[in-house]
Amino acid sequence: MTDDLYRDYILDHYKRPRNFGELDHPDLTAHEHNPLCGDELEVQIKVKDDRIEDLRFKGHGCAISQASASIASEELKGMELDEIGKLDADWALDLLGIPVSATRRKCALLGLKVVRGAVTGDNSWPVGSG
Ligand code: FES
């Protein structure tokens, strides 16, 4: 994709975030914030057969954080819980598809952080090679 298409792709996810809202009786939840800006993100997850059956994010944040969570949500549905702990920063950054500066990195990783926290209890920031 060209830069323009990437920009449109991210803006589309920001304006029409997928899987945002709430679930009835979620099995797992977590809540995180980006300490650099105070933006917050919560995830609610339904589990079935050791997989993420459904999930919803809610919260507020910049275009990068909201788009990143929206894009990730489409990949996370159906994923085995065992896989979630193995997802690293590269996974989330590759999905986003655009380079992010060091200061925006936490924006791009907030969605993965909150999902990992809900599933594994590990609330550290995802790390990766990039
Ligand atoms: Fe707050 Fe990006 S500026 S999450």
XYZ file of C-alpha atoms and ligand atoms in Angstrom:
134
model
C 0.000 0.000 0.000
C 1.123 3.554 -0.597
C 1.412 6.061 2.226
C -1.890 7.646 1.211
C -3.694 4.328 1.310
C -2.210 3.557 4.688
C -3.386 6.915 5.963
C -6.906 6.230 4.672
C -6.822 2.748 6.175
C -5.891 4.108 9.600
C -8.378 6.955 9.435
C -11.109 4.507 8.460
C -10.377 2.354 11.520
C -10.218 5.473 13.691
C -13.534 6.830 12.467
C -15.313 3.468 12.356
C -13.521 1.355 14.938
C -14.312 -2.356 14.675
C -15.306 -4.251 17.802
C -15.691 -1.197 20.017
C -18.421 -1.251 22.652
C -19.307 -3.680 25.399
C -20.122 -7.364 25.805
C -22.664 -8.961 28.089
C -20.940 -10.981 30.796
C -17.368 -10.954 29.525
C -15.051 -13.681 30.831
C -11.946 -11.484 30.907
C -11.458 -7.754 31.223
C -8.558 -5.370 31.649
C -8.048 -1.667 31.698
C -4.866 0.222 30.802
C -3.755 3.720 30.109
C -0.939 5.364 28.228
C 1.127 7.168 30.873
C 2.404 9.631 28.285
C -1.023 11.124 27.575
C -3.504 9.576 30.023
C -5.610 7.991 27.282
C -7.425 4.874 28.437
C -8.456 1.613 26.854
C -10.476 -1.274 28.246
C -11.045 -4.677 26.707
C -13.791 -7.208 27.358
C -13.316 -10.756 26.102
C -15.548 -13.792 25.724
C -13.705 -17.111 25.807
C -14.844 -20.378 24.263
C -12.797 -23.550 23.814
C -9.632 -21.714 24.930
C -10.014 -19.159 22.163
C -11.113 -15.554 22.016
C -14.664 -15.961 20.834
C -15.439 -12.241 20.879
C -13.975 -9.022 22.213
C -14.761 -5.346 22.524
C -12.620 -2.345 23.251
C -13.805 0.849 24.814
C -11.999 4.005 25.749
C -10.569 7.032 24.121
C -7.300 7.928 22.526
C -5.562 9.225 19.455
C -6.054 7.927 15.934
C -3.053 5.612 16.218
C -4.242 3.958 19.431
C -7.836 3.555 18.294
C -6.949 2.341 14.813
C -4.351 -0.029 16.172
C -6.847 -1.587 18.598
C -9.490 -1.795 15.869
C -7.160 -3.496 13.388
C -5.849 -5.881 16.059
C -9.382 -6.768 17.158
C -10.074 -8.340 13.785
C -7.007 -10.553 14.102
C -7.563 -11.463 17.737
C -11.024 -12.961 17.288
C -10.696 -16.716 17.104
C -7.111 -16.717 18.339
C -6.077 -19.317 20.924
C -5.431 -17.884 24.367
C -2.006 -19.573 24.338
C -1.037 -17.459 21.336
C -1.850 -14.139 22.971
C 1.114 -14.169 25.345
C 3.437 -14.703 22.384
C 2.266 -11.614 20.496
C 4.959 -8.967 20.637
C 5.320 -5.343 19.658
C 6.332 -6.300 16.117
C 2.985 -8.026 15.621
C 1.037 -4.888 16.530
C 3.335 -2.527 14.625
C 3.293 -4.710 11.507
C -0.512 -4.787 11.576
C -0.614 -1.011 11.769
C 1.620 -0.891 8.735
C 3.089 2.575 9.159
C 6.257 3.609 10.951
C 5.548 5.177 14.330
C 7.891 7.476 16.205
C 9.215 6.529 19.623
C 6.720 8.865 21.261
C 3.763 7.248 19.444
C 4.919 3.713 20.097
C 2.859 3.340 23.268
C -0.187 4.567 21.332
C 0.282 1.738 18.847
C 0.881 -0.870 21.557
C -1.870 0.050 24.011
C -4.432 -2.314 22.441
C -2.117 -5.312 22.533
C -1.017 -4.444 26.061
C -4.552 -4.444 27.407
C -5.477 -7.696 25.648
C -2.334 -9.442 26.877
C -3.054 -8.157 30.359
C -6.593 -9.538 30.284
C -5.538 -12.955 28.987
C -2.184 -13.541 30.688
C -2.116 -11.106 33.598
C 1.132 -9.672 32.206
C 0.644 -5.927 32.064
C 4.136 -5.015 30.869
C 4.513 -3.080 27.622
C 4.983 -5.398 24.640
C 8.534 -5.411 23.351
C 9.826 -6.352 19.927
C 12.855 -6.093 17.731
C 11.873 -2.802 16.099
Fe -2.826 9.057 23.835
Fe -1.931 8.186 21.557
S -1.802 10.207 22.303
S -2.888 7.019 23.105
